[in-house]
Short mmCIF file of C-alpha atoms in Angstrom, two decimals:
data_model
loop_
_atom_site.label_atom_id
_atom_site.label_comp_id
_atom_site.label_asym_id
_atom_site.label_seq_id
_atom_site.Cartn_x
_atom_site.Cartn_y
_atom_site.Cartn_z
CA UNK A 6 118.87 45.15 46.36
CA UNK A 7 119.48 42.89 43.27
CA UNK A 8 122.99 41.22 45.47
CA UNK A 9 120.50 40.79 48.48
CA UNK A 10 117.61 38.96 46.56
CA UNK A 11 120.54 36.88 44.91
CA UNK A 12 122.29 36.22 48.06
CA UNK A 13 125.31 38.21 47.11
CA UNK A 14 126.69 39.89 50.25
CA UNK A 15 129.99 40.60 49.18
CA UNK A 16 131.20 43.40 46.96
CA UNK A 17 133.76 45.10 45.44
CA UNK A 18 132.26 48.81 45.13
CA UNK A 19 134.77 50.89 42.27
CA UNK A 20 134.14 53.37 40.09
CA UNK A 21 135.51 52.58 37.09
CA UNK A 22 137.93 53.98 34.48
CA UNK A 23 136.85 56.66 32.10
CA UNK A 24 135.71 56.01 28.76
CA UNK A 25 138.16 55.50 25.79
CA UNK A 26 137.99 58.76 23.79
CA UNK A 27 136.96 56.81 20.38
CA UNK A 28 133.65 55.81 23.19
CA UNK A 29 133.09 59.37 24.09
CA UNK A 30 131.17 60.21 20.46
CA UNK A 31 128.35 57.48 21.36
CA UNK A 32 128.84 56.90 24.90
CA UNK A 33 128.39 59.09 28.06
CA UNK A 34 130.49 58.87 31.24
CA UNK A 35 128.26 59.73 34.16
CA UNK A 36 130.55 60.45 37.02
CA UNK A 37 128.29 62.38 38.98
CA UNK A 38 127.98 59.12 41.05
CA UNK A 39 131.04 57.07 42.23
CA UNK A 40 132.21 54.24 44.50
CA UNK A 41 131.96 56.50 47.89
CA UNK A 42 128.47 57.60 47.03
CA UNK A 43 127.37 54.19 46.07
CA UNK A 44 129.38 53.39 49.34
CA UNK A 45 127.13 55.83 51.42
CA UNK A 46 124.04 53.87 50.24
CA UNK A 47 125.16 50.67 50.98
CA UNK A 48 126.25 52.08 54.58
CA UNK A 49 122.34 52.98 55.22
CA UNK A 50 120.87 50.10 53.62
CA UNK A 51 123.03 47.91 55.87
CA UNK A 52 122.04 50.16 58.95
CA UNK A 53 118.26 49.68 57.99
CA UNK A 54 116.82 47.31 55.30
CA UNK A 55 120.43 44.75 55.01
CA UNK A 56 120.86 44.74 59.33
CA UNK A 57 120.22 41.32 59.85
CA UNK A 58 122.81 40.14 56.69
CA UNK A 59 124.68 42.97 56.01
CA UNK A 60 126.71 43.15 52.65
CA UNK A 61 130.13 43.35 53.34
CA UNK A 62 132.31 45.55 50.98
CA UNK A 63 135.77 47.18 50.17
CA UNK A 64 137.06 49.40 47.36
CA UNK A 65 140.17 50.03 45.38
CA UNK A 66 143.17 51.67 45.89
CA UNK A 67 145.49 53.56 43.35
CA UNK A 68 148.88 53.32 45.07
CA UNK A 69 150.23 55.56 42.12
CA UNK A 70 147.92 58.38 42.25
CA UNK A 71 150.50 61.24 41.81
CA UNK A 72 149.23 63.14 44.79
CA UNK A 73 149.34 60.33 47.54
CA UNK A 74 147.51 62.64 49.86
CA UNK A 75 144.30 62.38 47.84
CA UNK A 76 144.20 59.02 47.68
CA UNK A 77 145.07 58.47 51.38
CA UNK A 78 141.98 61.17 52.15
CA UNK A 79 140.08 58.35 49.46
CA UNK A 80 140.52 55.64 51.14
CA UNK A 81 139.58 57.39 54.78
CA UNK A 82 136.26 58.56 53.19
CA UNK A 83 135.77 55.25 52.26
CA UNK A 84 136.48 53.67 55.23
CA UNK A 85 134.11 56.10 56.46
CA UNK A 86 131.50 54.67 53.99
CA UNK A 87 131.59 51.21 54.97
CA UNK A 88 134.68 49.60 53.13
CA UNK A 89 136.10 46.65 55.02
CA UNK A 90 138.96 45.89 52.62
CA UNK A 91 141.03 47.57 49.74
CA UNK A 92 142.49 45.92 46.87
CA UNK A 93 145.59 47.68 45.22
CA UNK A 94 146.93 47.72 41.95
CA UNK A 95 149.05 45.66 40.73
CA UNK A 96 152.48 46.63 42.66
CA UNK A 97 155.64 46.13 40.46
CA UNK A 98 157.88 48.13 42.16
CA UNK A 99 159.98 49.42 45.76
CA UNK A 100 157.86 52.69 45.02
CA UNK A 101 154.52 50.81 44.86
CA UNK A 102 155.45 49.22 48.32
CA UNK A 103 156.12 52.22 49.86
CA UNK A 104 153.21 54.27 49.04
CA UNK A 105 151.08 51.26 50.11
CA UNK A 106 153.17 51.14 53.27
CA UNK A 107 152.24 54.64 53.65
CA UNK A 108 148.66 54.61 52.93
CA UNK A 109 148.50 51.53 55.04
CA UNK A 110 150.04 53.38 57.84
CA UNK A 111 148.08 56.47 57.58
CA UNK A 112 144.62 55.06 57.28
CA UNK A 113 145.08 51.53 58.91
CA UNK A 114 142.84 50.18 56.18
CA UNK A 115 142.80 46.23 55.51
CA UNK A 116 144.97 45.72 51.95
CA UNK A 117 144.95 43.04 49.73
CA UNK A 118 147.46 43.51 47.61
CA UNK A 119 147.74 43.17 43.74
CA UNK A 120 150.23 40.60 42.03
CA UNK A 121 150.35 40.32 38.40
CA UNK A 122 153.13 37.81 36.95
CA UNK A 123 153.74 39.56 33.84
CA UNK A 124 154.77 37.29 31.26
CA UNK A 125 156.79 38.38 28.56
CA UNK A 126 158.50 41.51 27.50
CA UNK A 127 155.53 42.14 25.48
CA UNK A 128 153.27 42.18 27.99
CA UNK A 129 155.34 44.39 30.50
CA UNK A 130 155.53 47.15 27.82
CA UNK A 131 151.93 46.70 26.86
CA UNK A 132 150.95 47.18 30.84
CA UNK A 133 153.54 50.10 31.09
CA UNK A 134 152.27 52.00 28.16
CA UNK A 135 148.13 51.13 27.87
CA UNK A 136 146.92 50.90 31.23
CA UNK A 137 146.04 53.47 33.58
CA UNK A 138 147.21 53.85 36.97
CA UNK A 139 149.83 50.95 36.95
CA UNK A 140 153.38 51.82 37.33
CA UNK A 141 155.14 48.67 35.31
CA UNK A 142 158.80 51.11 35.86
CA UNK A 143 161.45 50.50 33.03
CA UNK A 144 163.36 48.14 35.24
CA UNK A 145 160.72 46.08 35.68
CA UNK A 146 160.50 45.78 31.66
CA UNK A 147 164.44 45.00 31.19
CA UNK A 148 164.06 42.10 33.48
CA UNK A 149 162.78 40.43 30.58
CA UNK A 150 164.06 38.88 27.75
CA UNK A 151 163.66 40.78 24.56
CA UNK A 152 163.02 37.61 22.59
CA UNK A 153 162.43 35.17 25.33
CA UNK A 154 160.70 32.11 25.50
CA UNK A 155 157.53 31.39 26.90
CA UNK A 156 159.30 29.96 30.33
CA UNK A 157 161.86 32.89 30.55
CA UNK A 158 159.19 34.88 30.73
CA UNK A 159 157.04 33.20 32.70
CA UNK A 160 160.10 32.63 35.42
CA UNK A 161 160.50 36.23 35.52
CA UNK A 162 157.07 36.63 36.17
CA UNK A 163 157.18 34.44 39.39
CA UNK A 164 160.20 35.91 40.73
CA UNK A 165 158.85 39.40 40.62
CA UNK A 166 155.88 38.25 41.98
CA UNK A 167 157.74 36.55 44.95
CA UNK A 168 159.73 39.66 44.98
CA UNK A 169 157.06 41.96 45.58
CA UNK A 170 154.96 39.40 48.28
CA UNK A 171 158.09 39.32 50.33
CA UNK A 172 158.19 43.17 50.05
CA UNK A 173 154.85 43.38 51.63
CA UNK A 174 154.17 40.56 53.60
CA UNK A 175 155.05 43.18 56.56
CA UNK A 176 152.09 45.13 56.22
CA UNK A 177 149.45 44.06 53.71
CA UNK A 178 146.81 41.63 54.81
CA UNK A 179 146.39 39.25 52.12
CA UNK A 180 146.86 38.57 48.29
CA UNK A 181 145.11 38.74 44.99
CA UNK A 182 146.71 37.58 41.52
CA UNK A 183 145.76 38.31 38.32
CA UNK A 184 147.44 36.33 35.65
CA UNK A 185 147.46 37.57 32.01
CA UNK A 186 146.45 34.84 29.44
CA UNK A 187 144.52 32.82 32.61
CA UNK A 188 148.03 31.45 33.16
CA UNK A 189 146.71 30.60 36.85
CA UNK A 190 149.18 27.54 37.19
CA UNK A 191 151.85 29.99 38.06
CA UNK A 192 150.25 29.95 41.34
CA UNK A 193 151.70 26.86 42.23
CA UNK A 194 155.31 28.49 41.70
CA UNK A 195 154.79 31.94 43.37
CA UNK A 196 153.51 29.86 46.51
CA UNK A 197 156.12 27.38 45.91
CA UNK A 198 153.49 24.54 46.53
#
């Protein structure tokens, strides 16, 4: 209701990651609710009370689930639900492309697909090792200098990113970057523009 007063009507409906355990002693997770049930709700509010301006909305997608057959049944009950578009993970590797090709073919869902020009050894091994659900592989880490400079590692970044856009460009149906640091001008090489 709040997106509707505000003239918000599009979303990206997720449910989130759980709570660090340090969080746990003071905070509660509530996961009694998540993205497909919030989903549902937005479904019937567009079928009723949204139908003339319907919010349009899409969800995530966790190419690297171990079981790939729950998160292809995911994203079919959320398609179900209402979501228009998915956006993936970051995809870093051949693996991540095939799994998406996969889910992609299974469920015919609309992908935007996650590119993230890591930028220094650093921050490979930091993505690799601290963040859930993205598979930053140990190849992926070696392409990078161990003591490189800010461009080495930056020029890495925009050649995997290339890498993995040419990968895809097959199947997914667009793009979305996010650049560690807000180094956003490394658009401008991954488009080549």
């Amino acid at each position: 209701l709040g997106a509707q007063i505000n003239d918000i009507h599009n979303a990206l409906i997720i449910t989130g990651d759980p709570l660090p355990q340090v969080a746990r002693e003071t905070v509660k997770a509530v996961f009694n609710f998540d993205s497909t049930g919030l989903m549902s709700i937005v479904k019937e509010m567009n079928e009723d009370s949204f139908s003339s301006y319907p919010l349009s909305y899409g969800g995530a997608i966790n190419q690297n689930r171990r079981n790939i057959e729950i998160e292809i049944s995911r994203v079919k009950k959320k398609i179900d639900c209402g979501a228009e578009f998915f956006l993936t993970q970051p995809v870093f590797s051949e693996q991540d492309v095939e799994r998406l090709r996969r889910i992609k073919q299974e469920t015919g869902a609309t992908i935007l697909c996650g590119i993230m020009p890591l930028v220094s050894r650093r921050n490979a091994l930091f993505m690799k090792n601290e963040i859930a659900g993205v598979n930053v592989t140990d190849e992926v880490v070696n392409m990078y200098p161990e003591n490189g400079t800010k461009q080495q590692g930056e020029a890495v970044g925009i050649e995997l990113a290339k890498k993995m856009m040419s990968a895809t460009e097959d199947f997914v149906d667009g793009y979305y970057f996010s650049f560690p640091f807000n180094r956003t001008y490394m658009l401008h090489d991954i488009l080549g523009k």
